[in-house]
Coordinates of C-alpha atoms and ligand atoms in Angstrom, one line a residue:
X1 CA 106.4 82.0 128.8
X2 CA 104.2 84.7 127.5
X3 CA 100.8 84.0 126.1
X4 CA 100.6 84.1 122.3
X5 CA 97.8 85.9 120.5
X6 CA 97.6 85.3 116.9
X7 CA 95.4 87.3 114.5
X8 CA 94.5 86.0 110.9
X9 CA 91.7 86.4 108.6
X10 CA 90.5 82.8 109.1
X11 CA 91.1 80.8 112.3
X12 CA 92.4 77.2 112.9
X13 CA 91.7 74.4 112.7
X14 CA 93.8 73.3 115.6
X15 CA 93.8 69.6 114.9
X16 CA 94.5 69.4 111.2
X17 CA 93.4 66.1 109.9
X18 CA 91.6 68.2 107.5
X19 CA 92.8 70.7 104.9
X20 CA 95.0 72.9 106.9
X21 CA 98.1 74.3 105.3
X22 CA 101.5 74.8 106.8
X23 CA 100.4 78.3 108.4
X24 CA 97.8 76.7 110.4
X25 CA 100.0 73.8 111.3
X26 CA 102.8 76.0 112.6
X27 CA 100.5 78.3 114.4
X28 CA 98.6 75.5 116.0
X29 CA 101.6 73.8 117.3
X30 CA 102.9 77.2 118.8
X31 CA 99.6 78.0 120.4
X32 CA 99.1 74.5 121.8
X33 CA 102.6 74.8 123.5
X34 CA 102.3 78.2 124.8
X35 CA 98.5 78.6 125.1
X36 CA 96.7 81.6 123.9
X37 CA 94.1 82.9 121.7
X38 CA 93.6 82.8 117.9
X39 CA 91.5 85.5 116.8
X40 CA 89.9 86.2 113.4
X41 CA 86.7 86.1 111.3
X42 CA 84.2 83.1 111.9
X43 CA 83.7 82.7 108.2
X44 CA 79.9 83.6 108.5
X45 CA 78.1 86.8 107.9
X46 CA 75.2 88.4 110.0
X47 CA 73.5 91.7 110.2
X48 CA 75.5 92.6 113.2
X49 CA 78.8 91.6 111.7
X50 CA 81.8 92.5 113.8
X51 CA 79.6 94.3 116.3
X52 CA 77.9 91.0 117.0
X53 CA 78.8 88.4 119.8
X54 CA 82.4 87.3 120.2
X55 CA 82.5 83.6 120.0
X56 CA 85.0 81.8 122.1
X57 CA 85.7 78.0 121.8
X58 CA 88.1 76.6 124.3
X59 CA 90.6 73.8 123.2
X60 CA 92.9 72.9 125.8
X61 CA 95.0 76.0 126.7
X62 CA 93.8 77.6 123.5
X63 CA 90.9 79.9 122.8
X64 CA 89.6 80.3 119.4
X65 CA 87.9 83.7 119.2
X66 CA 85.9 84.8 116.2
X67 CA 83.5 87.5 115.0
X68 CA 81.2 87.6 112.0
X69 CA 81.1 90.1 109.3
X70 CA 78.1 91.8 107.6
X71 CA 77.7 90.9 103.8
X72 CA 78.6 94.6 102.9
X73 CA 81.8 94.5 105.1
X74 CA 82.8 91.3 103.6
X75 CA 82.2 92.7 99.9
X76 CA 84.4 95.8 100.7
X77 CA 87.0 94.5 103.0
X78 CA 87.7 91.0 101.9
X79 CA 86.4 90.7 98.3
X80 CA 87.0 94.2 97.6
X81 CA 90.1 96.0 98.9
X82 CA 91.9 92.8 100.2
X83 CA 91.4 90.6 97.2
X84 CA 91.0 93.0 94.3
X85 CA 93.5 95.7 95.4
X86 CA 96.1 94.4 97.8
X87 CA 96.3 90.8 96.3
X88 CA 97.0 91.9 92.7
X89 CA 99.3 94.7 93.6
X90 CA 101.4 92.5 96.1
X91 CA 101.6 89.9 93.4
X92 CA 102.9 92.4 90.7
X93 CA 99.5 92.5 88.9
X94 CA 98.9 96.1 88.9
X95 CA 96.9 95.5 85.5
X96 CA 94.3 93.4 87.6
X97 CA 94.1 95.9 90.7
X98 CA 90.8 97.5 91.2
X99 CA 91.2 100.4 93.9
X100 CA 88.1 102.0 95.4
X101 CA 88.6 104.5 98.0
X102 CA 85.4 103.6 99.8
X103 CA 86.5 100.0 100.1
X104 CA 89.8 101.2 101.4
X105 CA 88.0 103.1 104.2
X106 CA 86.0 100.1 105.0
X107 CA 89.1 98.0 105.3
X108 CA 90.6 100.6 107.7
X109 CA 87.2 100.6 109.7
X110 CA 87.2 96.8 109.9
X111 CA 90.9 96.8 111.3
X112 CA 89.8 99.4 113.8
X113 CA 86.9 97.3 114.9
X114 CA 89.0 94.1 115.0
X115 CA 91.4 95.9 117.3
X116 CA 88.6 97.2 119.6
X117 CA 87.0 93.7 119.8
X118 CA 90.5 92.1 120.6
X119 CA 91.4 94.9 123.1
X120 CA 89.6 93.5 126.2
X121 CA 91.2 90.1 125.7
X122 CA 94.8 91.4 125.9
X123 CA 97.1 91.3 128.7
X124 CA 100.1 93.4 129.0
X125 CA 102.9 90.7 128.6
X126 CA 101.0 88.9 125.7
X127 CA 103.0 88.3 122.4
X128 CA 100.6 89.6 119.7
X129 CA 101.3 88.3 116.2
X130 CA 99.3 89.7 113.3
X131 CA 99.0 87.9 110.0
X132 CA 98.8 89.0 106.4
X133 CA 97.6 91.6 104.0
X134 CA 94.0 91.6 105.5
X135 CA 95.4 93.2 108.7
X136 CA 98.3 95.4 108.0
X137 CA 97.1 98.6 109.9
X138 CA 95.7 96.4 112.7
X139 CA 99.0 97.0 114.7
X140 CA 98.4 100.8 114.8
X141 CA 95.0 100.3 116.1
X142 CA 96.1 97.9 118.8
X143 CA 98.7 100.5 119.8
X144 CA 96.1 103.2 119.9
X145 CA 94.1 101.1 122.4
X146 CA 97.0 101.4 124.8
X147 CA 98.9 98.0 124.2
X148 CA 102.5 98.5 124.8
X149 CA 103.6 94.8 124.6
X150 CA 105.4 92.9 121.9
X151 CA 103.6 93.3 118.6
X152 CA 104.6 91.4 115.3
X153 CA 103.4 91.2 111.8
X154 CA 104.1 88.6 109.2
X155 CA 103.2 88.9 105.4
X156 CA 102.5 85.7 103.7
X157 CA 102.5 87.3 100.2
X158 CA 105.2 89.1 98.4
X159 CA 106.2 92.7 99.0
X160 CA 107.1 94.3 95.8
X161 CA 109.5 97.1 95.0
X162 CA 108.3 100.6 95.8
X163 CA 107.7 101.3 91.9
X164 CA 105.0 98.7 92.1
X165 CA 103.4 99.3 95.5
X166 CA 103.1 103.0 95.2
X167 CA 100.6 102.5 92.4
X168 CA 98.2 101.7 95.3
X169 CA 96.7 105.0 96.4
X170 CA 96.5 103.7 99.9
X171 CA 100.3 102.5 99.9
X172 CA 102.0 105.1 101.9
X173 CA 99.2 105.1 104.7
X174 CA 99.5 101.3 104.9
X175 CA 103.3 101.0 104.8
X176 CA 103.5 103.7 107.5
X177 CA 101.1 101.8 109.8
X178 CA 103.3 98.8 109.7
X179 CA 105.9 101.0 111.6
X180 CA 103.6 100.3 114.6
X181 CA 105.0 96.6 115.0
X182 CA 108.1 95.8 116.9
X183 CA 108.9 93.2 114.0
X184 CA 107.6 93.0 110.6
X185 CA 108.4 89.5 108.9
X186 CA 108.5 88.5 105.2
X187 CA 108.8 85.2 103.4
X188 CA 112.4 86.3 101.6
X189 CA 115.1 88.6 101.9
X190 CA 113.8 90.3 98.5
X191 CA 110.5 91.0 100.2
X192 CA 112.1 92.4 103.2
X193 CA 114.6 94.4 101.2
X194 CA 111.6 95.8 99.2
X195 CA 110.0 96.9 102.4
X196 CA 113.1 98.5 103.6
X197 CA 113.6 100.2 100.3
X198 CA 110.1 101.7 100.6
X199 CA 110.9 103.1 104.0
X200 CA 114.2 104.6 102.8
X201 CA 113.0 106.0 99.4
X202 CA 109.3 107.1 100.3
X203 CA 109.9 108.1 104.0
X204 CA 113.6 109.1 104.1
X205 CA 114.2 106.1 106.2
X206 CA 117.7 104.7 107.3
X207 CA 118.9 101.1 107.3
X208 CA 120.5 100.8 110.9
X209 CA 122.0 97.4 110.3
X210 CA 121.1 94.1 111.9
X211 CA 117.6 94.2 110.4
X212 CA 116.6 97.4 111.9
X213 CA 115.2 100.3 109.9
X214 CA 114.1 103.9 111.1
X215 CA 111.6 105.9 109.4
X216 CA 108.9 108.4 110.1
X217 CA 110.4 108.6 113.7
X218 CA 110.1 104.9 114.5
X219 CA 112.1 102.1 114.5
X220 CA 111.2 98.6 113.2
X221 CA 112.9 95.3 112.9
X222 CA 112.4 93.8 109.4
X223 CA 113.5 90.2 108.8
X224 CA 113.1 87.3 106.4
X225 CA 111.4 84.3 108.1
X226 CA 110.5 81.7 105.2
X227 CA 107.6 79.7 106.3
X228 CA 107.9 75.9 106.4
X229 CA 105.7 72.9 106.7
X230 CA 105.5 70.0 109.3
X231 CA 107.7 68.0 107.1
X232 CA 107.8 64.8 109.3
X233 CA 104.1 64.6 109.6
X234 CA 103.4 65.2 106.0
X235 CA 105.9 62.5 105.1
X236 CA 103.7 60.3 107.4
X237 CA 100.7 61.3 105.7
X238 CA 102.1 60.0 102.4
X239 CA 102.4 56.5 103.7
X240 CA 99.0 56.4 105.4
X241 CA 96.3 54.0 104.1
X242 CA 94.3 56.8 102.7
X243 CA 97.4 58.1 100.9
X244 CA 98.1 54.5 99.7
X245 CA 94.6 54.1 98.1
X246 CA 95.0 57.4 96.1
X247 CA 98.4 56.4 95.1
X248 CA 97.3 53.0 93.7
X249 CA 94.1 54.8 92.1
X250 CA 96.3 57.2 90.2
X251 CA 99.0 54.8 89.1
X252 CA 96.4 52.3 88.1
X253 CA 95.0 54.9 85.6
X254 CA 98.5 56.0 84.5
X255 CA 99.8 52.4 83.8
X256 CA 103.4 53.0 82.6
X257 CA 102.8 56.6 81.8
X258 CA 104.5 59.5 83.9
X259 CA 102.3 61.9 85.9
X260 CA 102.9 65.6 86.2
X261 CA 101.1 67.2 88.9
X262 CA 100.0 70.9 89.6
X263 CA 98.3 71.7 92.9
X264 CA 96.9 75.4 93.5
X265 CA 94.1 77.4 94.6
X266 CA 92.7 78.5 91.4
X267 CA 94.3 81.7 91.3
X268 CA 96.0 83.9 88.6
X269 CA 99.1 84.4 90.6
X270 CA 99.8 80.6 90.2
X271 CA 100.5 80.7 86.6
X272 CA 98.2 77.8 85.7
X273 CA 97.3 78.7 82.2
X274 CA 101.0 79.2 81.1
X275 CA 101.7 75.8 82.8
X276 CA 99.3 74.1 80.5
X277 CA 100.7 75.9 77.6
X278 CA 104.1 74.6 78.6
X279 CA 102.7 71.2 78.7
X280 CA 101.3 71.6 75.2
X281 CA 104.7 72.7 74.0
X282 CA 106.1 69.5 75.6
X283 CA 103.8 67.5 73.5
X284 CA 104.5 69.6 70.4
X285 CA 108.4 69.7 70.8
X286 CA 108.9 66.2 72.4
X287 CA 106.4 63.9 70.5
X288 CA 107.6 60.8 72.4
X289 CA 105.7 62.1 75.4
X290 CA 102.3 61.7 73.6
X291 CA 100.6 59.0 75.3
X292 CA 103.3 58.8 77.9
X293 CA 103.0 61.7 80.1
X294 CA 99.7 63.3 81.5
X295 CA 99.2 66.5 83.4
X296 CA 96.7 66.4 86.5
X297 CA 96.1 70.0 87.7
X298 CA 94.2 70.2 90.9
X299 CA 92.7 73.6 91.5
X300 CA 90.1 74.1 93.9
X301 CA 88.1 77.1 93.1
X302 CA 88.7 80.2 95.5
X303 CA 87.3 83.6 95.4
X304 CA 84.9 82.6 92.6
X305 CA 82.8 85.5 93.0
X306 CA 85.6 87.9 91.9
X307 CA 85.5 88.5 88.1
X308 CA 89.3 87.6 87.5
X309 CA 89.0 84.2 89.0
X310 CA 85.8 83.3 87.0
X311 CA 87.7 84.4 83.9
X312 CA 90.7 82.3 84.8
X313 CA 88.5 79.3 85.2
X314 CA 87.0 79.8 81.8
X315 CA 90.5 80.2 80.4
X316 CA 91.8 77.1 81.9
X317 CA 88.6 74.9 80.9
X318 CA 89.2 76.2 77.2
X319 CA 93.0 75.5 77.2
X320 CA 92.5 72.0 78.6
X321 CA 89.8 71.3 76.2
X322 CA 92.0 72.3 73.3
X323 CA 95.0 70.3 74.3
X324 CA 92.8 67.3 74.8
X325 CA 90.9 67.9 71.5
X326 CA 94.3 67.9 69.6
X327 CA 96.3 65.3 71.3
X328 CA 93.8 63.0 73.3
X329 CA 93.4 59.4 72.5
X330 CA 90.5 57.2 73.2
X331 CA 92.4 55.6 76.1
X332 CA 94.4 58.8 76.9
X333 CA 93.4 62.2 78.3
X334 CA 96.5 64.5 78.3
X335 CA 95.1 67.1 80.8
X336 CA 92.8 66.7 83.6
X337 CA 91.6 69.5 85.8
X338 CA 90.1 68.9 89.1
X339 CA 88.4 71.8 90.9
X340 CA 87.8 69.9 94.2
X341 CA 89.8 70.0 97.5
X342 CA 91.4 66.8 98.8
X343 CA 92.0 65.9 102.5
X344 CA 95.8 66.2 103.3
X345 CA 96.5 62.4 103.3
X346 CA 94.8 62.1 99.9
X347 CA 96.7 65.0 98.6
X348 CA 100.0 63.3 99.9
X349 CA 99.2 60.1 98.0
X350 CA 98.7 62.0 94.7
X351 CA 102.0 63.8 95.3
X352 CA 103.8 60.5 95.8
X353 CA 102.2 59.0 92.8
X354 CA 103.2 61.7 90.6
X355 CA 106.7 61.8 88.8
X356 CA 107.1 65.5 88.5
X357 CA 105.6 68.4 90.3
X358 CA 105.2 71.6 88.1
X359 CA 105.1 74.4 90.6
X360 CA 105.2 77.6 88.3
X361 CA 103.6 80.6 90.1
X362 CA 104.1 83.9 88.4
X363 CA 104.6 85.3 91.9
X364 CA 104.2 83.4 95.2
X365 CA 105.1 84.5 98.6
X366 CA 106.5 81.0 99.5
X367 CA 104.5 78.2 98.1
X368 CA 103.9 75.3 100.2
X369 CA 103.0 72.9 97.6
X370 CA 106.6 72.8 96.5
X371 CA 107.6 71.8 100.1
X372 CA 104.8 69.2 100.5
X373 CA 105.6 67.5 97.2
X374 CA 109.2 66.8 98.5
X375 CA 108.1 65.7 101.8
X376 CA 105.6 63.3 100.3
X377 CA 108.2 61.4 98.0
X378 CA 109.5 57.8 98.2
X379 CA 113.3 58.3 99.1
X380 CA 114.1 55.2 96.9
X381 CA 112.2 56.6 94.0
X382 CA 111.7 60.4 94.4
X383 CA 109.9 62.6 91.8
X384 CA 111.3 65.9 90.4
X385 CA 110.3 69.3 91.4
X386 CA 110.1 72.0 88.7
X387 CA 109.8 75.2 90.5
X388 CA 109.2 78.9 89.3
X389 CA 112.1 81.4 90.2
X390 CA 109.3 83.7 91.2
X391 CA 108.1 81.5 94.2
X392 CA 109.7 82.4 97.5
X393 CA 110.5 78.7 97.8
X394 CA 113.0 79.1 95.1
X395 CA 115.1 81.1 97.4
X396 CA 115.8 77.9 99.4
X397 CA 114.9 75.0 97.1
X398 CA 118.0 75.3 95.1
X399 CA 118.1 71.7 93.9
X400 CA 114.9 72.0 92.3
X401 CA 114.9 72.5 88.5
X402 CA 114.4 76.3 88.5
X403 CA 112.5 77.9 85.6
X404 CA 111.1 81.3 84.4
X405 CA 107.3 80.5 84.3
X406 CA 106.9 83.1 81.5
X407 CA 109.0 81.2 79.0
X408 CA 107.1 78.1 78.2
X409 CA 109.5 76.9 75.8
X410 CA 112.0 76.7 78.6
X411 CA 109.4 75.0 81.0
X412 CA 108.9 72.4 78.2
X413 CA 112.5 71.8 78.0
X414 CA 112.9 71.5 81.6
X415 CA 110.0 69.3 81.9
X416 CA 111.5 67.0 79.3
X417 CA 114.7 66.8 81.5
X418 CA 112.6 66.2 84.6
X419 CA 110.7 63.3 82.8
X420 CA 114.0 61.8 81.8
X421 CA 116.1 62.4 84.7
X422 CA 118.0 59.2 85.9
X423 CA 117.4 57.8 89.6
X424 CA 120.7 58.9 91.0
X425 CA 120.2 62.4 90.1
X426 CA 116.6 62.4 91.3
X427 CA 117.9 60.9 94.5
X428 CA 120.7 63.5 95.0
X429 CA 118.4 66.4 94.3
X430 CA 115.6 65.1 96.6
X431 CA 118.0 64.4 99.5
X432 CA 119.3 68.0 99.4
X433 CA 115.8 69.4 99.2
X434 CA 114.5 67.0 102.0
X435 CA 117.2 68.4 104.2
X436 CA 116.3 71.9 103.4
X437 CA 112.6 71.3 104.3
X438 CA 113.6 69.4 107.4
X439 CA 115.6 72.1 108.7
X440 CA 113.1 75.1 108.0
X441 CA 109.7 73.8 109.3
X442 CA 106.6 75.5 110.2
X443 CA 107.5 75.2 114.0
X444 CA 111.2 76.6 113.4
X445 CA 109.5 79.5 111.5
X446 CA 107.2 80.3 114.4
X447 CA 110.0 80.0 116.9
X448 CA 112.3 82.1 114.7
X449 CA 109.9 84.9 114.4
X450 CA 108.6 84.8 118.2
X451 CA 112.2 84.8 119.2
X452 CA 113.0 87.8 117.3
X453 CA 109.9 89.5 118.7
X454 CA 110.9 88.9 122.2
X455 CA 114.5 90.1 121.6
X456 CA 113.1 93.4 119.8
X457 CA 110.7 94.0 122.8
X458 CA 113.5 93.4 125.5
X459 CA 115.6 96.1 123.5
X460 CA 112.9 98.5 123.3
X461 CA 112.2 98.1 127.1
X462 CA 115.7 98.6 127.6
X463 CA 115.9 101.6 125.7
X464 CA 112.8 103.2 127.3
X465 CA 114.5 102.3 130.7
X466 CA 117.5 103.9 129.6
X467 CA 115.6 107.1 128.4
X468 CA 114.0 107.1 131.8
X469 CA 117.1 107.0 133.6
X470 CA 118.5 109.9 131.5
X471 CA 115.3 111.9 131.9
X472 CA 115.5 111.5 135.7
X473 CA 119.3 112.6 135.8
X474 CA 118.4 115.6 133.6
X475 CA 115.5 116.5 136.1
X476 CA 117.8 116.1 139.0
X477 CA 120.3 118.4 137.5
X478 CA 117.5 120.9 136.6
X479 CA 116.1 121.0 140.2
X480 CA 119.6 121.1 141.6
X481 CA 120.5 124.2 139.4
X482 CA 121.9 122.7 136.4
X483 CA 120.7 124.5 133.3
X484 CA 119.9 121.7 130.8
X485 CA 116.1 121.7 130.4
X486 CA 114.3 118.3 130.3
X487 CA 113.5 117.2 126.8
X488 CA 109.9 116.5 125.6
X489 CA 108.8 113.1 125.1
X490 CA 111.5 111.2 127.1
X491 CA 109.3 110.7 130.2
X492 CA 109.5 107.0 129.5
X493 CA 105.9 106.5 130.0
X494 CA 104.8 107.5 126.6
X495 CA 103.7 104.8 124.3
X496 CA 106.5 103.9 122.1
X497 CA 104.4 102.7 119.0
X498 CA 107.6 101.4 117.2
X499 CA 110.7 99.8 119.0
X500 CA 113.4 102.2 119.9
X501 CA 116.5 100.2 120.4
X502 CA 119.9 101.5 120.9
X503 CA 122.3 100.4 118.1
X504 CA 125.9 100.0 119.0
Ligands
ADQ601 P1 98.4 80.0 99.2 O1 98.5 81.1 98.1 O2 97.3 79.4 99.5 O3 99.2 80.5 100.5 P2 100.5 77.7 99.2 O4 101.5 78.2 99.9 O5 100.9 76.9 98.1 O6 99.6 79.0 98.6 O7 99.4 76.9 100.1 C1 98.5 76.4 99.5 C2 98.1 75.1 100.6 O8 96.7 74.7 100.1 C3 98.8 74.0 100.6 O9 99.0 73.5 102.0 C4 98.1 73.0 99.6 O10 98.4 71.6 100.0 C5 96.7 73.3 100.0 N1 95.8 72.9 98.9 C6 95.9 73.5 97.5 N2 95.1 72.7 96.8 C7 94.5 71.9 97.4 C8 93.5 70.9 97.3 N3 92.9 70.6 96.1 N4 93.2 70.0 98.3 C9 93.6 70.3 99.5 N5 94.6 71.2 99.8 C10 95.0 71.9 98.8 C11 99.6 81.8 101.0 C12 100.6 82.4 100.1 C13 101.9 81.6 99.8 C14 102.5 81.1 101.1 C15 101.3 80.5 102.1 C16 101.9 80.3 103.5 O11 100.1 83.0 98.9 O12 102.7 82.2 99.0 O13 103.3 80.0 100.9 O14 100.3 81.6 102.3 O15 102.7 81.4 104.1

């Protein structure tokens, strides 16, 4: 089995008793089985930054390899281009995007440097798997350093249609660089098709069928690989003593009231203000819920040093304050916002104690909270998932109550329905959803992607071998007097930056 090399902005942890999400769990499992390297940013800043020492920690068969960044690089690469240009545009928020050419250049430079630090660690038969929008052009840099093995990329966030993504001045350059990978993976078919559409409309590309697209002289396999969670393990978390403590804490505060829960990083893509407005509409339009239903929003602060995030926090605090001011009673606080993180087991207990999960992002690659909520439920008395149609998860979780998060009246109506839902319907929906998340797990996501990557590499190698045979035949004919000249670029030892499979 080939060694796996994973590159993502943040690395680990391998043992996830802590706060790791589905991504870390899935990757950690795959890495533990195969052995390999997980490479990324240490999370620290130093004066030497990416030029500084490469730190390697060994955990069993796995090496965690990290480098620091300088404060200036972090500012331009991470806070700047990645989180103020790419993140908003990829979440369809071109109104919030802030593009600075200088930051885009530093983003490119960091990608080059990460590739050059990675290069000495690579062996020719490694499977290299790059993650997310921080490292889109990394594949091109890895190819430039001479690596010809399997190279895959997975985008965790949405890929918007060309009309949206082309607002980013750097878009063509970035998307073109993605053609250096053998396989490019997305969360949903819509994202995958948007990518293919970009290639066909902006680069005169052609869909070749079976997932393959040809553009700018290269071929790439583009596929949808919806990420999952470790469902069984999360269900175990939900019945752990730690989860039990949180469950009882929450239920004793609630008494006979119903709990609606939202859990998100504090991010404008998650639609939290509209969620609060929908809850206020519920209290307005269905007054029987006053003093009978509460909203708990857990929203740990992320990227607090980016303006849009600080503003969001203010907006939420104001909204919650107003709702509590108008509807609150001495013994009942309608909305509670907590900006702290919880350990996974504690979080599982909070999910299990909640009657409804309100997962209403305005746009989300997948949304693991929706899956975790289902995994944590009591099968004999499950809660109801209200899910935005704009979360990637909605493409799979059909038995959730699907809403348009921009329509707060509709969300309020659906909330009312969720709060009233009879046990038999809750069970029916939960059973179907649980089946879905038990089939599509973090591990099956990983296996699916890596299997496709191995197949794509085999096809590319076969094509290259065939070209070599053709070139040899042509050469022989030429030396024995045949007139057909050998074609340029078919020597077989060129680096084929994009896979070149033959299609039936
Ligand atoms: P995120 O945008 O971070 O992920 P999401 O998929 O919901 O969104 O994952 C969040 C994770 O953080 C979940 O595992 C959740 O439990 C955890 N979390 C949130 N709040 C927490 C808290 N207060 N305490 C502890 N843990 C908390 C990106 C993309 C998503 C995509 C994932 C994985 O934006 O669309 O689903 O990657 O591909």
